[in-house]
XYZ file of C-alpha atoms in Angstrom:
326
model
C 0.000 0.000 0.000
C 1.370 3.319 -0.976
C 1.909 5.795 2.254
C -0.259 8.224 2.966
C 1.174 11.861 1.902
C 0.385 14.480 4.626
C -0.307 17.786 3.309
C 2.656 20.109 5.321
C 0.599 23.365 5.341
C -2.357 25.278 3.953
C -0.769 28.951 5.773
C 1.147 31.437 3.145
C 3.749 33.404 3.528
C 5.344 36.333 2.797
C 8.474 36.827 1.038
C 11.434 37.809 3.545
C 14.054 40.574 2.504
C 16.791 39.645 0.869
C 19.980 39.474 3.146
C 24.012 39.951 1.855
C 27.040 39.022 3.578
C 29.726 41.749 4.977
C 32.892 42.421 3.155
C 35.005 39.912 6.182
C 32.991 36.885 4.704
C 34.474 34.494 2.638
C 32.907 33.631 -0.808
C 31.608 30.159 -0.803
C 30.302 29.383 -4.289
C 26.712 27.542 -3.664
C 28.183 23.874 -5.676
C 30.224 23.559 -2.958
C 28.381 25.270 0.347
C 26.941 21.636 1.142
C 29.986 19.834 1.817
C 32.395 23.249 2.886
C 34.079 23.410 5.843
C 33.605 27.103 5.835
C 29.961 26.791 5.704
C 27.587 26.896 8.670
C 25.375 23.714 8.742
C 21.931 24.516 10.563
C 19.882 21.614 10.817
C 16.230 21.824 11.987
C 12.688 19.820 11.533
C 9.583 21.488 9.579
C 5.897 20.191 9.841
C 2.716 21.433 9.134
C 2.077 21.955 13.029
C 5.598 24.243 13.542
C 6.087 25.578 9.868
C 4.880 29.121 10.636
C 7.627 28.582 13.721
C 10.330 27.448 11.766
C 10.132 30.500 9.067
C 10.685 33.025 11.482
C 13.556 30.974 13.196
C 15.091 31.190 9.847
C 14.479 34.820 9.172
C 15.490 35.414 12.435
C 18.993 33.032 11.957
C 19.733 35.041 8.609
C 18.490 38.605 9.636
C 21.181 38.681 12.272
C 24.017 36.855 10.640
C 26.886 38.373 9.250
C 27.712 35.393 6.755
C 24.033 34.829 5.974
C 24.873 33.217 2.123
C 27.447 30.965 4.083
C 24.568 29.220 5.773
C 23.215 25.962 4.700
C 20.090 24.621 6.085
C 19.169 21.202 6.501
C 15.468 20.442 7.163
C 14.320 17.437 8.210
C 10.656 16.371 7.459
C 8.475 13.419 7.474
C 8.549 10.671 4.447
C 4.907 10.766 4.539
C 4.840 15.000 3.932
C 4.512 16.790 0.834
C 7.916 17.983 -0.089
C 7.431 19.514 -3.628
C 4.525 21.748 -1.532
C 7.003 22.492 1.721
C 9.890 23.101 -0.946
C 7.941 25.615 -2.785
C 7.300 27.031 0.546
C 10.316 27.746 1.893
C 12.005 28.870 -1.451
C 8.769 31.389 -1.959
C 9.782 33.279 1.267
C 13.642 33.168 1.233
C 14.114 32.789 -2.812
C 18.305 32.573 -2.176
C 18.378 30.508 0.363
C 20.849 26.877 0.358
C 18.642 24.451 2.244
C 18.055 20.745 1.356
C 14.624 18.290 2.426
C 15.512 15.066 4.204
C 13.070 12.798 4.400
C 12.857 10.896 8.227
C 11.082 7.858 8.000
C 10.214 7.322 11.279
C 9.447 3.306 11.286
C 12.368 2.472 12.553
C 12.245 5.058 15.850
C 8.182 4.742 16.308
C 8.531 1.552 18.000
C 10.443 2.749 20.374
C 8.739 5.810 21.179
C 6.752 6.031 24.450
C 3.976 8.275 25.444
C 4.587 11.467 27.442
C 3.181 14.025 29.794
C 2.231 16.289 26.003
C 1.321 14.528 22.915
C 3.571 17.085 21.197
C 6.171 15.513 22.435
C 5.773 11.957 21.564
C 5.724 12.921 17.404
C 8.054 11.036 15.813
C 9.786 13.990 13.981
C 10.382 15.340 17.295
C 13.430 12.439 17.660
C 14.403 12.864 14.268
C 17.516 15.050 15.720
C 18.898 11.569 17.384
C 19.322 10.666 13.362
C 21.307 13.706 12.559
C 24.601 11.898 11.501
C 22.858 9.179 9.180
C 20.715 11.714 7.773
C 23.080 14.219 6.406
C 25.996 13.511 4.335
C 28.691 12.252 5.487
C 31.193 15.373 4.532
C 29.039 17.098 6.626
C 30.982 17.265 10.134
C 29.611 19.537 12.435
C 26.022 21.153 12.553
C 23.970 23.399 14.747
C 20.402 21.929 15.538
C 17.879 24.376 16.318
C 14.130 23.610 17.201
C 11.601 25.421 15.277
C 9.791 27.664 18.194
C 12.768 29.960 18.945
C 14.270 33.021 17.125
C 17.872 34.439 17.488
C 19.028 37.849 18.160
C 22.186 37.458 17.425
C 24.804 36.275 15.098
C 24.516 32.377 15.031
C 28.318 32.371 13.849
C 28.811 33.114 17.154
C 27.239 29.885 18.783
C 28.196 27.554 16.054
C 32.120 28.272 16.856
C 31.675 27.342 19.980
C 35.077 24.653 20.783
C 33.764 21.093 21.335
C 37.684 20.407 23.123
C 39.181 17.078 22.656
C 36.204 14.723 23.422
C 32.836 16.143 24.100
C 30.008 15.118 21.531
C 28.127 18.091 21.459
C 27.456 21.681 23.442
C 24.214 22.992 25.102
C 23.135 25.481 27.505
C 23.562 23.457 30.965
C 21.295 24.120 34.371
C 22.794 22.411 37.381
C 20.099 24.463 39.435
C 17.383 22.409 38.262
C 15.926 19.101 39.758
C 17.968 16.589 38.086
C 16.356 13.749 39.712
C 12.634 14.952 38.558
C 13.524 13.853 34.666
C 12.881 10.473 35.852
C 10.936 8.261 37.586
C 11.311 6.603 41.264
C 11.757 3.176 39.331
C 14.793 4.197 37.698
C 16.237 6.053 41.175
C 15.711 2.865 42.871
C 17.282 0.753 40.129
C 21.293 0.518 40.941
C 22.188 -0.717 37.934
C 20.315 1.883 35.912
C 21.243 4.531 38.680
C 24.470 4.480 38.636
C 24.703 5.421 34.596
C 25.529 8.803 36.467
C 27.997 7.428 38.364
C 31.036 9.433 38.583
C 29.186 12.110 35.760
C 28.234 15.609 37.042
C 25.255 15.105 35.577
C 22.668 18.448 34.955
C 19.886 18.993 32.882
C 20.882 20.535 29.779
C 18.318 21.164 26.827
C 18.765 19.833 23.399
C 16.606 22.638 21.106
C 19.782 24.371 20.194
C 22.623 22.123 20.298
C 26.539 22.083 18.571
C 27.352 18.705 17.289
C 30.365 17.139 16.089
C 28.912 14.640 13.567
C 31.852 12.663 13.375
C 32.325 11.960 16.731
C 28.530 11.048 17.363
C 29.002 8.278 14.132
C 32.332 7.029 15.390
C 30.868 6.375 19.021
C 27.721 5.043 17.629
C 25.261 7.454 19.775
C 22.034 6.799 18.263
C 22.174 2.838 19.282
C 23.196 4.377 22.520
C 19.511 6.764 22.765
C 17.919 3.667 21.200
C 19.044 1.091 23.879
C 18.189 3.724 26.893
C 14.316 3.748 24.686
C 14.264 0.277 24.263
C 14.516 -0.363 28.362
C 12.041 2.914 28.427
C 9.411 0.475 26.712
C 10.249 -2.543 29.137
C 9.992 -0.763 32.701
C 8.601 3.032 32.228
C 11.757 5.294 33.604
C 10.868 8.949 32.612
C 7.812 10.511 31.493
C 9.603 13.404 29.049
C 9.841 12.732 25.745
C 13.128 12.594 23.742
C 15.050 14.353 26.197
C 15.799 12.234 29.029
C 17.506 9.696 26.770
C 19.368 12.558 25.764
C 20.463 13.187 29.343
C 20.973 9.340 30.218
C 23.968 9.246 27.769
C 25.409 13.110 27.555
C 24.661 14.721 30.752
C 28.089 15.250 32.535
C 29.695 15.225 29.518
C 28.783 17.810 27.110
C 30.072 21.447 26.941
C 28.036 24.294 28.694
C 26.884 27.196 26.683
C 26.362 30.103 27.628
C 22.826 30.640 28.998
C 21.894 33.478 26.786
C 21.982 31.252 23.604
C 19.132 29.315 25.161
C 16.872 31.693 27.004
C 14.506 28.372 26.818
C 10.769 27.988 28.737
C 9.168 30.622 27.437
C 6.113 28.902 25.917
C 5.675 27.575 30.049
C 5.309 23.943 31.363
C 4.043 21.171 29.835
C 0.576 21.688 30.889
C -0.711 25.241 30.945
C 1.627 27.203 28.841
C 1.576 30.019 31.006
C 3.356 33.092 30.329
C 7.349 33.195 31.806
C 9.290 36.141 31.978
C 13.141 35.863 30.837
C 16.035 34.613 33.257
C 18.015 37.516 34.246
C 21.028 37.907 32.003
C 21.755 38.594 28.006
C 19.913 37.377 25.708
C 20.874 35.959 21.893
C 18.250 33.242 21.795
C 14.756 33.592 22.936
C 12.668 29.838 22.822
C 9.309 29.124 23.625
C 10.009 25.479 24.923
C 6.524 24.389 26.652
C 2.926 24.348 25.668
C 2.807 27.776 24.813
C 3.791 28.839 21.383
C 3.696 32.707 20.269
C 1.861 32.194 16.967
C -1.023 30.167 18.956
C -1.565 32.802 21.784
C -1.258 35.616 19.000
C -4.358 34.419 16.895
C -6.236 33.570 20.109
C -5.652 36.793 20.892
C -3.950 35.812 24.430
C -0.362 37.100 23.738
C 2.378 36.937 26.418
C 3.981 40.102 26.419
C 7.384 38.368 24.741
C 5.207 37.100 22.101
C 5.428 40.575 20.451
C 9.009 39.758 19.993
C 8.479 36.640 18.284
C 5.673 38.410 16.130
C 8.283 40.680 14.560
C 9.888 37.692 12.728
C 6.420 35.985 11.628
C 5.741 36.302 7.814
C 2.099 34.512 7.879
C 0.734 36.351 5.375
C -2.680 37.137 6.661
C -4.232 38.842 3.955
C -4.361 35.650 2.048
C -7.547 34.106 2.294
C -7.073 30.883 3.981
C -8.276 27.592 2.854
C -11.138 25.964 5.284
């Protein structure tokens, strides 16, 4: 039986200014931006419930880069979506932009995935980041995942040199302040030999919607058998409730880089329940993201805005004078 194609989005959009790179750039000819070394590999997912999310990250990514035609962006999708429709989407609104579709069949990962505290989080796309390094080429060697509900204010160049040292995987924004032990259940706690995984690890919460990642060092250690087997023991005895992260955290926490906090000013769509409004954490800011139940472009057509939302809203190309298919 031939799969079912899911229709990514009846929402339009407007076309976004064109953007040039300063004098200090170097020329990268667009044959050869996918596999550069010079380039600056983005990588981030697109469906029809995050699309109008993921066009202003973008605009938001190229408006404040310096380098913006030394960006290549790498958007993963469902196999089941329309891709000639989400391709004439994208190119529509940002006409000279490099990006490339990968399709993420998700058969393989479904099994495996385990319902959470949000049905948001429990779509398979949402783990298609732990398939980063089999997805993209293989000259590809480092790339910057960002999630789709988040917009930069400043320039990503910035974050994506961040040094990964001699061993480290990949960088985040870390919080040691937070309850560690709350990402998972008393079952694991009270399991030694799943317990002591952190054994020896400073292990804190870090979270993975903006993430560096060395590409080669995640294939050469294998990583995504490691998040499978941590999902496959999920399935067997129930040892979080959160999604795609905590597997995340069972085999990097302790051991990734810490990023700056203001690259990841992360919570502001709330908790995972009422998406209330949250004010900022008290420092800079380069990266505002509306992790949680909230998102801007939901409380902005119903007309309940958080007062941040207005930031968001000045990166949102819905074009709403189109009339809108029922």
């Amino acid at each position: 039986m031939a799969a079912t194609v899911t229709p990514i989005t009846h929402q339009h959009f407007k076309e976004a200014s064109k953007f040039y790179n300063s004098p200090a750039c170097l020329s990268i000819s667009e044959p050869y931006i996918l596999c550069s070394h010079q380039a600056l590999h983005v990588a981030m997912t697109i469906d029809k419930a995050y699309i109008r999310g993921s066009m202003a990250a973008i605009l938001s990514v190229l408006q404040h880069s310096s380098c913006p035609h030394n960006i290549a962006f790498h958007f993963l999708i469902s196999a089941t979506a329309n891709a000639s429709l989400l391709r004439a989407t994208i190119s529509s609104s940002f006409p000279y932009l490099y990006f490339r579709l990968y399709p993420f069949d998700h058969s393989s990962v479904a099994p495996l995935i385990s319902t959470s505290i949000r049905s948001a989080l429990d779509c398979p796309l949402n783990y298609a980041r732990i398939y980063l390094a089999s997805l993209l080429p293989s000259c590809i060697h480092r790339v910057l995942y960002l999630d789709s509900d988040l917009i930069l204010v400043d320039d990503i160049a910035e974050l994506a040199a961040i040094q990964l040292g001699d061993n480290s995987v990949l960088a985040a924004t870390e919080y040691c302040s937070a309850n560690f032990v709350s990402y998972f259940t008393p079952t694991f706690w009270s399991n030694p030999c799943l317990s002591l995984t952190f054994a020896n690890r400073k292990a804190c919460y870090f979270n993975t919607g903006v993430m560096v990642m060395d590409l080669d060092r995640w294939r050469e250690g294998d990583y995504t058998r490691k998040i499978e087997e941590w999902m496959e023991i999920q399935k067997r005895m129930r040892i979080y409730e959160l999604g795609s992260l905590p597997p995340f955290l069972l085999v990097f926490a302790g051991n990734i880089v810490p990023v700056d906090h203001r690259w990841n000013q992360h919570g502001l769509g709330g908790d995972n329940f009422d998406g209330l409004c949250r004010d900022l954490h008290p420092g800079p800011v380069s990266v505002l993201h509306w992790s949680g139940k909230g998102k801007p472009w939901a409380r902005l057509d119903a007309k309940t805005p958080c007062i941040l939302d207005a930031l968001w809203a000045s990166y949102d190309l819905l074009d709403t004078s189109f009339a809108f298919d029922s």
